[in-house]
XYZ file of C-alpha atoms in Angstrom:
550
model
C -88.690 98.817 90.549
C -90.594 102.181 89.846
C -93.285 99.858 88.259
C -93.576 97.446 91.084
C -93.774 100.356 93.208
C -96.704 102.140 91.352
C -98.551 98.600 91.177
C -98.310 98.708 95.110
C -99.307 101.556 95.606
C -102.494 101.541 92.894
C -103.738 97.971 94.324
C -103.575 99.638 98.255
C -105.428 102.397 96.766
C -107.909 99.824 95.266
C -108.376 98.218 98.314
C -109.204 101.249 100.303
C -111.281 102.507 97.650
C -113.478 98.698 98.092
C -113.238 99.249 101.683
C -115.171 102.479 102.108
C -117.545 102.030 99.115
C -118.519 99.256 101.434
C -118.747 101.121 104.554
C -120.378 104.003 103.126
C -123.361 101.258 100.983
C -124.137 100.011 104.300
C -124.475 103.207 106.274
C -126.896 104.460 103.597
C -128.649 101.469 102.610
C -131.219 100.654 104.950
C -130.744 97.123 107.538
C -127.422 97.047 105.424
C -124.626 94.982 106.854
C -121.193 96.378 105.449
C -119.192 93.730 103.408
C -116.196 93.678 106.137
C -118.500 92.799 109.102
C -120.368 89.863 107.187
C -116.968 88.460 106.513
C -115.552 88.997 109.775
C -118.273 87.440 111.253
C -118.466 84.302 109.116
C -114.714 83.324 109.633
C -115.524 83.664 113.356
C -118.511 81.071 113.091
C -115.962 79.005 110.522
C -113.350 79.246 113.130
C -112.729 75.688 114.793
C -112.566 75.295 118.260
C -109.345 74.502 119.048
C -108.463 77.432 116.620
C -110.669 79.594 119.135
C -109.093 78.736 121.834
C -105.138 79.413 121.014
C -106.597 83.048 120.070
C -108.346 83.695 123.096
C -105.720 82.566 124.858
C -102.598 84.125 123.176
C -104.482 87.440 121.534
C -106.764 87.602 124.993
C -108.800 90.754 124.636
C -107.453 92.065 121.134
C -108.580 89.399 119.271
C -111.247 91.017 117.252
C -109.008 94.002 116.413
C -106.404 90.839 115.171
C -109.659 90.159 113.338
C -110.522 93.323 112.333
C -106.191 94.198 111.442
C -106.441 90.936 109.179
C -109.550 91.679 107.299
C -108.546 94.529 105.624
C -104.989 93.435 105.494
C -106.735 90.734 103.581
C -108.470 93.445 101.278
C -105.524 95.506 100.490
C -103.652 92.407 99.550
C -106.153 91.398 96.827
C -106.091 94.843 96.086
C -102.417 94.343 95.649
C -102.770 91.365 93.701
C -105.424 92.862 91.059
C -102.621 95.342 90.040
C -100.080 93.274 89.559
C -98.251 91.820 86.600
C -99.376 88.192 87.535
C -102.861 88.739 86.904
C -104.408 90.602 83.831
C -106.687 93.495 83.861
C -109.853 91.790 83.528
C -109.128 88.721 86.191
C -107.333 91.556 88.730
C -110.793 93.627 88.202
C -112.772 90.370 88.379
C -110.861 89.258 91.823
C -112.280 92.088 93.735
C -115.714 92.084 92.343
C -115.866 88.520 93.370
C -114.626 89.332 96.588
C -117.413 91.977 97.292
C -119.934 90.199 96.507
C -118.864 86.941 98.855
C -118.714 89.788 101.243
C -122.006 91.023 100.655
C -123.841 87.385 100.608
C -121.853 86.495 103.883
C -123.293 89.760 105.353
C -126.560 89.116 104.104
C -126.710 85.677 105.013
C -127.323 87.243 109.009
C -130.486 87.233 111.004
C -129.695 90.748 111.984
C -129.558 91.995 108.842
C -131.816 92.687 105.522
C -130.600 90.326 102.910
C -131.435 92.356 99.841
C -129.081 96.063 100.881
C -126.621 94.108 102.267
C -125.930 91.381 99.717
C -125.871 95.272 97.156
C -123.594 97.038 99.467
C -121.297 94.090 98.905
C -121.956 94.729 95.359
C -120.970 98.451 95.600
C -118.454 97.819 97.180
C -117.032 94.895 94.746
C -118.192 97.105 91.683
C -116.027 99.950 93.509
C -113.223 98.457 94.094
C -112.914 96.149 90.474
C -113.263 99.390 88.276
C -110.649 101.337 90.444
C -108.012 98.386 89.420
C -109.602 98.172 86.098
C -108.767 102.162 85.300
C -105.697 102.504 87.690
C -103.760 99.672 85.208
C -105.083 101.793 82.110
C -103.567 104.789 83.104
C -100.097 104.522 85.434
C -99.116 108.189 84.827
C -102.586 109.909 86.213
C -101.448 111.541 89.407
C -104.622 113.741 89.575
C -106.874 110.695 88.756
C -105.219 108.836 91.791
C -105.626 111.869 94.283
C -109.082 112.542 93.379
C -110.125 108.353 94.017
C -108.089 108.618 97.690
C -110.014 111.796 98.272
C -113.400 109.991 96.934
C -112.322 106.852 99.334
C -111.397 109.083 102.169
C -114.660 111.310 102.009
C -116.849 108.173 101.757
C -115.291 106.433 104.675
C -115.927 109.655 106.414
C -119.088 109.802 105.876
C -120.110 106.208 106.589
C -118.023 106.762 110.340
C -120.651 109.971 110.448
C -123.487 107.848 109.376
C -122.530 105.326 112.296
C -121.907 107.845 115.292
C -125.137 109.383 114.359
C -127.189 105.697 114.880
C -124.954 105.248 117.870
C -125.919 108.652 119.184
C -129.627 107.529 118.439
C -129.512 103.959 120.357
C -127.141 105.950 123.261
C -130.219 109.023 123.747
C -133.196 106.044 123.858
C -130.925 104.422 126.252
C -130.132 107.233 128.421
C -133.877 108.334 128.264
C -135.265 105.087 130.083
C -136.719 105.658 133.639
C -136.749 102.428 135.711
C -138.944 101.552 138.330
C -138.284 100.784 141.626
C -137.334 97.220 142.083
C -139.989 94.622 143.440
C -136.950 92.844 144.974
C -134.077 95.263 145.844
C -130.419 93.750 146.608
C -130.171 96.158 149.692
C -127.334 98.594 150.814
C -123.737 96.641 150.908
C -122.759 96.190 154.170
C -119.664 97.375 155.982
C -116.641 95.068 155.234
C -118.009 93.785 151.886
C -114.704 96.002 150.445
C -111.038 96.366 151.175
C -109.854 99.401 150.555
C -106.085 98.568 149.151
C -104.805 100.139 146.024
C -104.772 97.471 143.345
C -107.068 95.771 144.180
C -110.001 94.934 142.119
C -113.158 97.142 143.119
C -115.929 94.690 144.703
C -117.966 96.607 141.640
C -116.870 96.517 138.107
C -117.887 99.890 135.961
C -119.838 99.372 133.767
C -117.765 100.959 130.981
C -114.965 98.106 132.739
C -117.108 94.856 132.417
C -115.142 92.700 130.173
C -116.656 91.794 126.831
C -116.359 89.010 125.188
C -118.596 87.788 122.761
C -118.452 86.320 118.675
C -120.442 89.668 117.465
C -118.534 91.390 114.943
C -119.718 94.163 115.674
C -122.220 94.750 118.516
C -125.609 95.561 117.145
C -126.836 99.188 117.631
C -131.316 97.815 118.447
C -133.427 100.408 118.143
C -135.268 100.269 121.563
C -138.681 101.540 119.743
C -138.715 98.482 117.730
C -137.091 95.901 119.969
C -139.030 93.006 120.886
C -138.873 89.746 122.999
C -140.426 86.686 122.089
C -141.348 84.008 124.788
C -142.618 81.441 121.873
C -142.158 76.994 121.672
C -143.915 74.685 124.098
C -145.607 77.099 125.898
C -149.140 77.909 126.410
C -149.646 81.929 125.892
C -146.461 82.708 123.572
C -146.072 86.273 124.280
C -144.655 89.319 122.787
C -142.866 92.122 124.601
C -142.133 95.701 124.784
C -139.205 97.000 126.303
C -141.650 99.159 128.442
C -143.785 95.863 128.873
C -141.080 94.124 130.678
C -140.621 97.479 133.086
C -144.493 96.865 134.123
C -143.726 93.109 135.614
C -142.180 92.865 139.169
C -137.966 93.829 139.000
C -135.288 92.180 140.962
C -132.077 93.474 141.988
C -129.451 90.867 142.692
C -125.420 91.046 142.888
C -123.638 88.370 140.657
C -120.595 88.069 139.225
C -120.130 86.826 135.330
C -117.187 84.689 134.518
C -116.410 84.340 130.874
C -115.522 80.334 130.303
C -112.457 81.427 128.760
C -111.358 82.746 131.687
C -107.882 81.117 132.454
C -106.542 81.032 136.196
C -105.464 84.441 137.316
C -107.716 85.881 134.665
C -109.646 89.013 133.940
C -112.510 87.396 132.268
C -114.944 88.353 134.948
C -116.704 91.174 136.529
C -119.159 91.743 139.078
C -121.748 94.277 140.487
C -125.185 94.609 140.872
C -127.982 93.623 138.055
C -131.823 94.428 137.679
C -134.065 92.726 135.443
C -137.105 90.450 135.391
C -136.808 86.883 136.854
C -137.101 84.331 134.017
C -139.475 82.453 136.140
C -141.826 84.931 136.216
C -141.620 85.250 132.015
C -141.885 81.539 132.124
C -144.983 81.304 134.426
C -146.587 83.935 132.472
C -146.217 81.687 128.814
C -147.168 78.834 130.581
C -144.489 76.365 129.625
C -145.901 72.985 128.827
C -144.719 69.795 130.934
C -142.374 68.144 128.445
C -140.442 71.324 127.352
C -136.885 71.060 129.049
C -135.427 74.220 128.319
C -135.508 77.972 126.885
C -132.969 78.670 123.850
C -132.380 82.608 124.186
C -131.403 83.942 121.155
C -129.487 87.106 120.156
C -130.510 89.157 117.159
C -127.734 87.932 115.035
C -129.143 84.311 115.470
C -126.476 83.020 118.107
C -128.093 80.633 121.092
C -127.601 79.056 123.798
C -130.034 76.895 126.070
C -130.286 76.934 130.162
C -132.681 73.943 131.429
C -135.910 74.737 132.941
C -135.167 73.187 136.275
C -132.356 75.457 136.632
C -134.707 78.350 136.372
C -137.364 77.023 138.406
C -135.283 75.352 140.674
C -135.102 78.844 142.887
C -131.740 79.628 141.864
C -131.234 83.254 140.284
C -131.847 83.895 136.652
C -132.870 86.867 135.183
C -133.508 88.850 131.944
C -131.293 91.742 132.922
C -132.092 95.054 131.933
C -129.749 96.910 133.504
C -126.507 96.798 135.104
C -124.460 99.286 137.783
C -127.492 101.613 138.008
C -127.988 102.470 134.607
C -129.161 100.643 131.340
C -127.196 97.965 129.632
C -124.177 99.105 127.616
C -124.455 98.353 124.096
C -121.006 96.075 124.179
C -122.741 94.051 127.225
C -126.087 93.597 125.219
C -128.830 96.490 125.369
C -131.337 96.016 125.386
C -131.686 92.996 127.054
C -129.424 89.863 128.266
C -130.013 86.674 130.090
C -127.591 86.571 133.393
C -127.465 83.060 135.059
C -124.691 83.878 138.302
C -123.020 80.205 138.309
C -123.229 79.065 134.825
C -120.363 79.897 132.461
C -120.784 83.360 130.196
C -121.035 81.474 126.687
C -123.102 78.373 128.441
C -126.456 80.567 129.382
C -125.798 84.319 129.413
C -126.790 85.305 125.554
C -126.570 89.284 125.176
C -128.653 91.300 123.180
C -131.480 88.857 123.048
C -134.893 88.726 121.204
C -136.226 85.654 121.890
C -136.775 82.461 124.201
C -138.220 79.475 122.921
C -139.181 76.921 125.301
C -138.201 73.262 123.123
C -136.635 70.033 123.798
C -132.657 69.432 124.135
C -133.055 67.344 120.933
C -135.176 69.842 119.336
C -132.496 72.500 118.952
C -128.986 72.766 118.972
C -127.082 75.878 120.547
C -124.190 77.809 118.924
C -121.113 76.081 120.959
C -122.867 72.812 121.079
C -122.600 72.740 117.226
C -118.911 73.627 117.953
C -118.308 71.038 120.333
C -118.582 72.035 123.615
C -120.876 70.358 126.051
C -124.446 70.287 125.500
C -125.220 70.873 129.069
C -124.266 74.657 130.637
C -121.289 74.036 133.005
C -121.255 75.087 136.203
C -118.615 77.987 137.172
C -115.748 76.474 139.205
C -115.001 78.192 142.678
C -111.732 80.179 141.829
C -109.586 82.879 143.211
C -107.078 85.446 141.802
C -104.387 87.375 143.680
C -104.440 90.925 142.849
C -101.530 91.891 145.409
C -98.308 92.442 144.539
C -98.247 92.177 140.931
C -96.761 89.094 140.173
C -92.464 89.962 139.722
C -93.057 92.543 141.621
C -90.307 94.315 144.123
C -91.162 95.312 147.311
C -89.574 97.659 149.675
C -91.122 96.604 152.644
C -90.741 93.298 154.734
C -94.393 93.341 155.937
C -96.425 92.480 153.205
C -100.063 92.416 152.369
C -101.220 90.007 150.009
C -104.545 90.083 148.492
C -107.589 89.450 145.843
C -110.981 88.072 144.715
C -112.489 84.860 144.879
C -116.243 83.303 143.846
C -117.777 80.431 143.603
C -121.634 81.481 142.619
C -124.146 80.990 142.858
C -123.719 79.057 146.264
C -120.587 81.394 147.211
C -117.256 81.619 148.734
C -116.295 79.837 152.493
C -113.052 80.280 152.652
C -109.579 81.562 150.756
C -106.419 79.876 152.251
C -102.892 81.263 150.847
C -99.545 79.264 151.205
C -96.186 80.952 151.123
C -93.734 79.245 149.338
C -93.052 75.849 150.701
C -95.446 76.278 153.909
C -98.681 74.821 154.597
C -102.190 76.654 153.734
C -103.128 79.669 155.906
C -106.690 81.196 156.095
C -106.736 85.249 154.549
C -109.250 87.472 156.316
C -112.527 87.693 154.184
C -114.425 90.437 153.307
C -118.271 90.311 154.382
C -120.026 88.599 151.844
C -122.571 91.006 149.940
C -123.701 87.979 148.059
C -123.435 84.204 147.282
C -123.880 85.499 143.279
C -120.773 87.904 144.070
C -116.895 87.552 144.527
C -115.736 88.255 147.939
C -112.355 90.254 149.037
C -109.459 88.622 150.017
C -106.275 89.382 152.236
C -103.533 87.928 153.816
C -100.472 89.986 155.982
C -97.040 88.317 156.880
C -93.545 89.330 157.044
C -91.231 88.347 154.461
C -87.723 87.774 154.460
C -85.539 89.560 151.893
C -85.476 87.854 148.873
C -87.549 85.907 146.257
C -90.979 84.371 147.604
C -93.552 82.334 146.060
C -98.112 82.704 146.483
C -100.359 80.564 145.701
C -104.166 80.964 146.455
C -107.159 78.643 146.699
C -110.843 78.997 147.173
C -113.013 77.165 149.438
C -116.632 77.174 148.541
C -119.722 76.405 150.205
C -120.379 73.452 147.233
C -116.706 72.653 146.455
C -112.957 73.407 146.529
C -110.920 74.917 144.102
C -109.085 72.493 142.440
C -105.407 72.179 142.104
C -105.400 70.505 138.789
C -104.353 72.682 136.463
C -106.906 72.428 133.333
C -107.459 74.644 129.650
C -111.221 76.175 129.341
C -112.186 73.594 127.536
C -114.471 71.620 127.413
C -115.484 72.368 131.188
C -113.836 75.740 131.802
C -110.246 76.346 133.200
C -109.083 74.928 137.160
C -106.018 75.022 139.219
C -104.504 77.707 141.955
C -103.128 80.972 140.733
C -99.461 81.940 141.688
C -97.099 84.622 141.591
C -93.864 85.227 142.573
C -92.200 88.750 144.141
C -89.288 89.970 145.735
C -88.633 91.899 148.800
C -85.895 94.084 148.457
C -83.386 94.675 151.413
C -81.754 97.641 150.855
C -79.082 96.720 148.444
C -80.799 95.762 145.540
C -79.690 97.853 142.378
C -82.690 99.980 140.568
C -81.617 98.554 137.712
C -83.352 95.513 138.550
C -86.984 96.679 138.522
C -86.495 96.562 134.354
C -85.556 93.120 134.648
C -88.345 91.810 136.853
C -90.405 93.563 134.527
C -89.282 91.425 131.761
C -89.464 88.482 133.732
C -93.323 89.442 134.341
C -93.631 89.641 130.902
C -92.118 86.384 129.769
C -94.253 84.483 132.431
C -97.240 86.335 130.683
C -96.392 85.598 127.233
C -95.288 81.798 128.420
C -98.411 81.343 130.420
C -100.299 82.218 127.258
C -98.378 79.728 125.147
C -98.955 76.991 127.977
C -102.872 77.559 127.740
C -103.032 77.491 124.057
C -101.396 74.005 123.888
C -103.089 72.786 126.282
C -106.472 73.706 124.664
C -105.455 72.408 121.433
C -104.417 68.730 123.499
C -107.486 69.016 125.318
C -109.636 69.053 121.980
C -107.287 66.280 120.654
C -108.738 64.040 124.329
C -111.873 64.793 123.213
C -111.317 63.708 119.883
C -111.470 66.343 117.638
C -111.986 66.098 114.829
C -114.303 66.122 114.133
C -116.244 68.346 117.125
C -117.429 66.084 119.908
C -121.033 65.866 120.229
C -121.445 65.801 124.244
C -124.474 63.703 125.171
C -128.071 65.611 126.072
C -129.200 65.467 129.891
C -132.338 62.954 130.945
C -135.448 64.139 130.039
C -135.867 65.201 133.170
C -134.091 68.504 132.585
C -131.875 68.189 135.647
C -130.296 71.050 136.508
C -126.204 71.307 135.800
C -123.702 69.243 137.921
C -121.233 70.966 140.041
């Protein structure tokens, strides 16, 4: 047992010791990417769709700390295994070299990173963590040796977190020191009404440091603005070259959107809105000159992932911009600073590439985008009009008979008509609108009745200018999610025990967890339908480049 314990607790040591000789390689080695990060991001490229989808839709937001968890879980495991009985000194040594170095080549096989440091931090880091197991095996009884390699592995992990902060507090100062012009195209002052004032319900403007993130980075890339560049480059006749300060000489527009992430299930949180500035793409396209047969741009991200919008969408007069900022200041890092594309109506992962470096103007047959490779249609998707309630919290209990019920609903880029609620059994009933700041933006929602005591049932639709909300209840894929959010609350008449508030609470929670379930097996089915496997390769438009359906 004592044996088995020591063997435990050398291979954990191993693994740490792997883990920040890793780290602390790729902070010091120049355009390094650490071992952990290549591999986290080449099982999330590896990942199949309908594998995707259950963990969005079960792990929702935490998904890359699952990730993240699992990795080194991963690591400390081998680590594990090295020191044990079953394998012998020299194959438990060799098992974690080999696994640094697959590391290292999967980190160096990314666009954003140099090949050569990243592909040796791996290297270190294998080297590191195979001679720890290698000497830890030789000698079970050295207590000092074992302190002073968890002190080595704690110091270098320290100093690889220092290493980061300090190229994070780099990108943070350029950010904070740029000075934007006034916009050639301001979105104007929001107008009285455009915002209910209820608590709980979701600001007409998300923070910035609130905008939901979702994205396959692992993790976001930390550009230095001095060297950033964007690339307009393809069928085009003057491929051009920017500057971050070149791009703040050409004409601005403001304009108020909301993003919705194409994962976004029904009742979601997927989505954020507020108001934008950046340079129209047409006005980047007009200045390359794009030739008559190219159909549309490919924006890519500096870590190589793309995704394609069609020209007539761009030129079509609908909004489309290279955003620059966001909320009155510059692009967060985690919502792609320096520079994003932001097409209000088209799903997040369909058009909206973050942190991007280039657009090349090509054919649909001449390249083919990240998801597209995955399986998801070739064509950007249109956002659905949808609507979420907000108020009361779904298994609520309320004290009050008179009750307000309330949310956000969008349908951009066209925008939202109408929101009718129906209470339990009863027919639909128009909710007061807010005034609408923007056909790009979600619009406020609210609806007062009286309630009888008891248990009652909401359900919520939005009415578009384009389309209805449809009641068909649908998984993201392959055309995001549809159907009618509901919740369920009760109003309280005096006699109910406090001891039922825990109890609804666990009800909310079940309906969660069982609503996440739901969504994951219906993803999975839905990839089955479209006959996976393998992916489905979703025809490409007419070469006309028409724009995206509704």
């Amino acid at each position: 047992m004592k044996r088995a314990q020591s063997s435990l607790a050398d291979g954990v040591l191993a693994g740490l010791v792997q883990l920040a000789a890793g780290e602390f390689a790729a902070a010091a080695l120049p355009g390094a990417r650490s071992p952990i990060s290549g591999a986290g991001r080449a099982l999330i490229d590896a990942t199949p769709g309908p594998v995707v989808d259950v963990t969005v839709a079960t792990a929702q937001r935490f998904d890359k700390h699952i990730l993240r968890a699992s990795l080194v879980t991963g690591l400390l495991g081998a680590g594990v295994l090295s020191c044990s009985p079953v394998l012998t000194r020299n194959r438990g040594a060799g098992l974690l070299g080999v696994i640094g170095v697959g590391c290292g080549a999967a980190a160096a096989s990314r666009p954003d990173a140099r090949a050569g440091t990243s592909l040796a931090a791996g290297a270190a880091a294998g080297a590191a963590g195979a001679i720890t197991a290698h000497v830890l095996r030789r000698h079970r009884d050295a207590r000092a040796l074992r302190l002073g390699l968890a002190a080595l592995a704690g110091g270098a992990g320290l100093s690889a977190a220092r290493r980061r902060r300090a190229q994070h507090a780099e990108v943070e100062r350029l950010r904070g020191a740029i000075d934007f012009p006034a916009p050639a195209t301001a979105a104007g002052v929001v107008p009285a009404g455009a915002e209910f004032a209820l608590p709980g319900l979701t600001a007409l403007r998300t923070e910035p440091d609130a905008f939901y993130v979702t994205d396959v980075q692992f993790p976001a890339p930390q550009i230095d603005l001095r060297a950033w560049r964007l690339r307009v480059s393809g069928m085009v006749d003057h491929p051009l070259e920017l500057s971050f300060g070149d791009l703040l000489e050409m004409d601005l527009q403001e304009i108020d959107a909301t993003l919705v992430c194409v994962h976004n299930p029904v009742g979601g949180d997927r989505i954020s809105s507020g108001r934008w500035l950046g340079v129209p793409l047409a006005a980047l396209l007009a200045r390359a000159g794009v030739q008559a047969d190219a159909e549309h741009p490919v924006a890519r991200s500096t870590d190589g992932f793309t995704a394609g919008i069609p020209v007539a969408h761009i030129l079509g007069g609908e909004p489309a911009l290279l955003a620059l900022a966001y909320g009155g200041e510059p692009l967060r890092v985690a919502n792609g600073f320096p520079a994003r594309v932001l097409c209000p109506g088209l799903w997040g992962a369909d058009a909206n590439t973050k942190w991007v470096t280039e657009l090349e103007l090509t054919t649909w047959g001449g390249v083919r985008d990240y998801w597209d490779r995955r399986g998801w249609p070739r064509v950007p998707s249109r956002v659905r009009p949808g609507s979420r309630i907000d108020l009361p919290a779904n298994r609520s209990m309320l004290s009050s008979e008179t009750v307000t019920v309330a949310g956000v609903a969008w349908a951009p880029p066209h925008g939202i008509e109408q929101v009718d609620v129906a209470i339990d059994d009863g027919p639909w009933q128009p909710a007061e609108m807010s005034v609408e700041l923007a056909p790009t933006m979600w619009r406020h929602w609210r609806l007062r009745f009286d309630a009888d005591a008891g248990e009652h049932r909401v359900r919520a639709r939005a009415i578009g200018r384009r389309a209805t909300q449809s009641e068909h209840a649908a998984p993201p894929y392959p055309v995001g999610s549809s159907g009618h959010h509901e919740i369920r609350f009760m109003v309280m008449d005096g006699r109910a025990h406090p001891s039922a508030r825990p109890t609804r609470a666990w009800q909310a929670a079940t309906d969660d967890l069982s609503e996440r379930v739901a969504l994951a097996v219906e993803g999975v089915r839905s990839w089955l339908d479209h006959g996976f496997p393998p992916p489905r390769r979703f025809p490409a438009p007419a070469p006309t480049g028409a724009p995206p359906q509704a």
